[in-house]
Amino acid sequence: MSPPSKAIVYENHGSPDSVTRVVMLPPVEVRENDVCVKMIAAPINPSDINQIEGVYPVRPPVPAVGGIEGVGQVYTVGSMVKSLSLGDFVIPSPLSSGTWQTYVVKDESMWHKIDKRCPIEYAATITVNPLSALRMLEDFVSLKSGDSVVQNGATSMVGQCIIQLARLCGIRTINIIRDRVGTDVTKEKLKALGADIVVSESQLNEKNFKSHLGNLPEPVMGFNCIGGNVASLVVKTLREGGTMVTYGAMSKKPITVSTTSFIFKDLSLRGFWLHRWMHLEKVKECRKMIDYLIGLARDGKLKYETELVPFEDFATALDKAMGKRGNHPKQVLKF
Ligand SMILES: NC(=O)c1ccc[n+]([C@@H]2O[C@H](COP(=O)([O-])OP(=O)(O)OC[C@H]3O[C@@H](n4cnc5c(N)ncnc54)[C@H](OP(=O)(O)O)[C@@H]3O)[C@@H](O)[C@H]2O)c1
């Protein structure tokens, strides 16, 4: 049997700050092919919030434990388990629900052993955002060294990964951030990650917006995780025949694209969803990519901001993740 597990559970869909609560779940049986993992850390991603709200296409039956990614250490193994041993560091792969708890029991095949030298805040967050960034850079347009891409929401974790993964292939990035106090500091932070150009939304709304884009070639591809008018800022910088991939909707507004962009630039609008991609029986392929990303994070070649928060402070971390307390790095629960 597993030890009892302290978990963040929701019994109904709704605003996560009102429907989640901490409960002790009773021990569960560790069957012959099962592995019981003591969780070390797990992030609060926007999709976790949407899942609890009940507005995400994937809805685990309630009552459910929150979270879909994280890292833990093997605590006990069933009698038939061959590939994992006590103390191994593992992540759920493919992603699976219920990581916001102290002990998780799943079939051996659901766990992927990772390099222990990767810092836990990266190991806990390596799938949802970095893997999405990698896939989007590779799956839609055949990008070459010297090409440029444009993205909004550049401060997001996906955005930070796009900057660095693009840079590793010689691809230049134009990065749109929202206007806020401390814009200059944010610009410098993104440039330190390798961003070529960082512009605010208001700068791109100016008539002479091109003056802010330096000498980079017009972007062949764009990434949109905000929607609304901020999507149109990506579109207006794309070159003729360019493609914009939408993967998020942080503003909760529909995408606005001018008719003229379609007619005169012949643009393509595409969509990306990691969940759909992972379900194409790509577990093996996916684990190879995760190992690549884990290696980059271990070697300090992939960086992004996180804040490790004790599990007991879940309510505060949730408020921060929901944007109720201003701007904060990705909240990662530490169990
Ligand atoms: N389709 C997929 O498979 C997939 C995979 C991964 C992520 N996603 C989506 O990608 C998006 C980013 O995820 P993440 O975890 O990387 O985000 P994150 O690190 O939590 O950051 C959130 C980002 O959204 C920006 N933002 C929030 N509200 C905004 C608004 N009203 N207007 C403009 N910007 C706003 C924030 O800007 P500030 O820094 O200025 O606050 C920040 O850049 C989310 O929508 C997530 O669901 C989708």
mmCIF file of N, CA and C and ligand atoms in Angstrom, residues 44-47 50 56 128-129 132 153-160 178 180 201 225-226 230 246-251 272-275 321 327 330, ligand 1:
data_model
loop_
_atom_site.group_PDB
_atom_site.id
_atom_site.type_symbol
_atom_site.label_atom_id
_atom_site.label_comp_id
_atom_site.label_asym_id
_atom_site.label_seq_id
_atom_site.Cartn_x
_atom_site.Cartn_y
_atom_site.Cartn_z
ATOM 1 N N ILE A 44 1.794 24.997 -11.288
ATOM 2 C CA ILE A 44 0.404 25.398 -11.560
ATOM 3 C C ILE A 44 0.427 26.092 -12.919
ATOM 4 N N ASN A 45 -0.067 25.405 -13.944
ATOM 5 C CA ASN A 45 -0.098 25.957 -15.295
ATOM 6 C C ASN A 45 -1.485 26.518 -15.601
ATOM 7 N N PRO A 46 -1.579 27.427 -16.599
ATOM 8 C CA PRO A 46 -2.905 27.934 -16.974
ATOM 9 C C PRO A 46 -3.896 26.809 -17.308
ATOM 10 N N SER A 47 -3.401 25.727 -17.939
ATOM 11 C CA SER A 47 -4.348 24.651 -18.299
ATOM 12 C C SER A 47 -4.878 23.923 -17.059
ATOM 13 N N ASN A 50 -7.708 26.083 -16.028
ATOM 14 C CA ASN A 50 -8.848 25.892 -16.947
ATOM 15 C C ASN A 50 -9.538 24.547 -16.707
ATOM 16 N N TYR A 56 -11.807 23.390 -20.028
ATOM 17 C CA TYR A 56 -10.756 22.748 -20.825
ATOM 18 C C TYR A 56 -11.361 21.492 -21.457
ATOM 19 N N VAL A 128 4.903 20.381 -20.338
ATOM 20 C CA VAL A 128 3.797 21.187 -20.887
ATOM 21 C C VAL A 128 4.314 22.365 -21.726
ATOM 22 N N ASN A 129 5.239 23.132 -21.177
ATOM 23 C CA ASN A 129 5.637 24.351 -21.886
ATOM 24 C C ASN A 129 6.869 24.184 -22.789
ATOM 25 N N SER A 132 6.047 22.019 -25.798
ATOM 26 C CA SER A 132 5.164 22.733 -26.742
ATOM 27 C C SER A 132 5.985 23.689 -27.595
ATOM 28 N N GLY A 153 2.994 37.358 -25.868
ATOM 29 C CA GLY A 153 3.122 36.615 -24.605
ATOM 30 C C GLY A 153 4.543 36.128 -24.394
ATOM 31 N N ALA A 154 5.509 36.944 -24.804
ATOM 32 C CA ALA A 154 6.912 36.480 -24.791
ATOM 33 C C ALA A 154 7.435 36.231 -23.379
ATOM 34 N N THR A 155 6.768 36.799 -22.363
ATOM 35 C CA THR A 155 7.228 36.559 -20.985
ATOM 36 C C THR A 155 6.732 35.219 -20.443
ATOM 37 N N SER A 156 5.787 34.587 -21.159
ATOM 38 C CA SER A 156 5.265 33.302 -20.667
ATOM 39 C C SER A 156 6.389 32.261 -20.682
ATOM 40 N N MET A 157 6.146 31.156 -19.990
ATOM 41 C CA MET A 157 7.196 30.132 -19.989
ATOM 42 C C MET A 157 7.412 29.583 -21.391
ATOM 43 N N VAL A 158 6.309 29.374 -22.127
ATOM 44 C CA VAL A 158 6.466 28.905 -23.512
ATOM 45 C C VAL A 158 7.280 29.938 -24.286
ATOM 46 N N GLY A 159 6.944 31.220 -24.100
ATOM 47 C CA GLY A 159 7.633 32.291 -24.823
ATOM 48 C C GLY A 159 9.129 32.292 -24.542
ATOM 49 N N GLN A 160 9.489 32.133 -23.278
ATOM 50 C CA GLN A 160 10.919 32.114 -22.910
ATOM 51 C C GLN A 160 11.627 30.923 -23.570
ATOM 52 N N ARG A 178 3.387 42.860 -22.942
ATOM 53 C CA ARG A 178 2.377 43.894 -22.689
ATOM 54 C C ARG A 178 2.996 45.062 -21.945
ATOM 55 N N ARG A 180 3.559 47.499 -19.104
ATOM 56 C CA ARG A 180 3.337 47.420 -17.654
ATOM 57 C C ARG A 180 4.509 48.097 -16.959
ATOM 58 N N GLU A 201 3.356 46.125 -26.689
ATOM 59 C CA GLU A 201 2.157 46.170 -27.536
ATOM 60 C C GLU A 201 1.952 47.586 -28.065
ATOM 61 N N CYS A 225 -0.359 33.408 -28.055
ATOM 62 C CA CYS A 225 -0.974 32.762 -26.878
ATOM 63 C C CYS A 225 -1.877 33.741 -26.145
ATOM 64 N N ILE A 226 -2.172 34.893 -26.768
ATOM 65 C CA ILE A 226 -2.963 35.910 -26.067
ATOM 66 C C ILE A 226 -4.346 36.086 -26.695
ATOM 67 N N VAL A 230 -4.022 41.533 -29.635
ATOM 68 C CA VAL A 230 -2.593 41.210 -29.531
ATOM 69 C C VAL A 230 -2.213 40.145 -30.565
ATOM 70 N N THR A 246 -1.629 29.492 -33.214
ATOM 71 C CA THR A 246 -2.239 29.884 -31.941
ATOM 72 C C THR A 246 -2.218 28.696 -30.988
ATOM 73 N N TYR A 247 -1.744 28.953 -29.762
ATOM 74 C CA TYR A 247 -1.683 27.855 -28.787
ATOM 75 C C TYR A 247 -2.264 28.231 -27.441
ATOM 76 N N GLY A 248 -2.669 29.474 -27.255
ATOM 77 C CA GLY A 248 -3.238 29.886 -25.972
ATOM 78 C C GLY A 248 -4.172 31.050 -26.173
ATOM 79 N N ALA A 249 -4.913 31.379 -25.116
ATOM 80 C CA ALA A 249 -5.902 32.466 -25.212
ATOM 81 C C ALA A 249 -5.934 33.221 -23.889
ATOM 82 N N MET A 250 -4.757 33.720 -23.471
ATOM 83 C CA MET A 250 -4.669 34.319 -22.141
ATOM 84 C C MET A 250 -5.631 35.504 -21.968
ATOM 85 N N SER A 251 -5.935 36.241 -23.032
ATOM 86 C CA SER A 251 -6.854 37.388 -22.878
ATOM 87 C C SER A 251 -8.315 36.939 -22.894
ATOM 88 N N PHE A 272 -2.226 24.750 -32.303
ATOM 89 C CA PHE A 272 -1.419 23.671 -31.712
ATOM 90 C C PHE A 272 -1.990 23.308 -30.347
ATOM 91 N N TRP A 273 -2.082 21.984 -30.100
ATOM 92 C CA TRP A 273 -2.474 21.507 -28.767
ATOM 93 C C TRP A 273 -1.606 20.303 -28.432
ATOM 94 N N LEU A 274 -0.763 20.472 -27.415
ATOM 95 C CA LEU A 274 0.187 19.411 -27.049
ATOM 96 C C LEU A 274 -0.548 18.099 -26.771
ATOM 97 N N HIS A 275 -1.665 18.206 -26.098
ATOM 98 C CA HIS A 275 -2.430 17.027 -25.707
ATOM 99 C C HIS A 275 -2.781 16.178 -26.939
ATOM 100 N N ALA A 321 -0.720 32.451 -9.495
ATOM 101 C CA ALA A 321 -0.855 31.808 -10.812
ATOM 102 C C ALA A 321 -2.073 32.326 -11.562
ATOM 103 N N ASN A 327 2.391 40.448 -11.356
ATOM 104 C CA ASN A 327 3.195 39.505 -12.142
ATOM 105 C C ASN A 327 4.083 38.652 -11.250
ATOM 106 N N LYS A 330 6.350 31.522 -12.830
ATOM 107 C CA LYS A 330 5.578 30.272 -12.748
ATOM 108 C C LYS A 330 5.638 29.716 -11.329
HETATM 109 N N1 LIG B 1 -1.818 24.519 -26.766
HETATM 110 C C1 LIG B 1 -0.975 23.890 -25.976
HETATM 111 O O1 LIG B 1 -0.697 22.696 -26.124
HETATM 112 C C2 LIG B 1 -0.331 24.664 -24.869
HETATM 113 C C3 LIG B 1 0.804 24.177 -24.218
HETATM 114 C C4 LIG B 1 1.409 24.964 -23.233
HETATM 115 C C5 LIG B 1 0.835 26.189 -22.890
HETATM 116 N N2 LIG B 1 -0.294 26.593 -23.524
HETATM 117 C C6 LIG B 1 -0.925 27.894 -23.262
HETATM 118 O O2 LIG B 1 0.061 28.876 -23.461
HETATM 119 C C7 LIG B 1 -0.234 30.011 -22.677
HETATM 120 C C8 LIG B 1 1.007 30.384 -21.889
HETATM 121 O O3 LIG B 1 1.278 29.357 -20.947
HETATM 122 P P1 LIG B 1 2.498 29.502 -19.922
HETATM 123 O O4 LIG B 1 2.383 28.445 -18.896
HETATM 124 O O5 LIG B 1 3.746 29.598 -20.720
HETATM 125 O O6 LIG B 1 2.153 30.926 -19.309
HETATM 126 P P2 LIG B 1 2.724 31.623 -18.010
HETATM 127 O O7 LIG B 1 4.169 31.319 -17.876
HETATM 128 O O8 LIG B 1 1.803 31.284 -16.891
HETATM 129 O O9 LIG B 1 2.573 33.171 -18.405
HETATM 130 C C9 LIG B 1 1.325 33.749 -18.730
HETATM 131 C C10 LIG B 1 1.548 34.751 -19.840
HETATM 132 O O10 LIG B 1 0.329 35.329 -20.268
HETATM 133 C C11 LIG B 1 0.469 36.753 -20.296
HETATM 134 N N3 LIG B 1 -0.861 37.312 -20.077
HETATM 135 C C12 LIG B 1 -1.772 36.917 -19.172
HETATM 136 N N4 LIG B 1 -2.919 37.611 -19.337
HETATM 137 C C13 LIG B 1 -2.721 38.462 -20.371
HETATM 138 C C14 LIG B 1 -3.518 39.449 -21.016
HETATM 139 N N5 LIG B 1 -4.771 39.672 -20.633
HETATM 140 N N6 LIG B 1 -2.968 40.144 -22.045
HETATM 141 C C15 LIG B 1 -1.700 39.928 -22.431
HETATM 142 N N7 LIG B 1 -0.892 39.000 -21.847
HETATM 143 C C16 LIG B 1 -1.409 38.278 -20.832
HETATM 144 C C17 LIG B 1 1.473 37.037 -19.205
HETATM 145 O O11 LIG B 1 2.039 38.306 -19.411
HETATM 146 P P3 LIG B 1 2.741 39.111 -18.207
HETATM 147 O O12 LIG B 1 4.111 38.511 -18.033
HETATM 148 O O13 LIG B 1 2.776 40.491 -18.740
HETATM 149 O O14 LIG B 1 1.876 38.933 -17.006
HETATM 150 C C18 LIG B 1 2.467 35.896 -19.454
HETATM 151 O O15 LIG B 1 3.261 36.188 -20.582
HETATM 152 C C19 LIG B 1 -1.429 29.620 -21.823
HETATM 153 O O16 LIG B 1 -2.603 30.076 -22.463
HETATM 154 C C20 LIG B 1 -1.394 28.114 -21.836
HETATM 155 O O17 LIG B 1 -2.638 27.519 -21.595
HETATM 156 C C21 LIG B 1 -0.881 25.863 -24.498
#
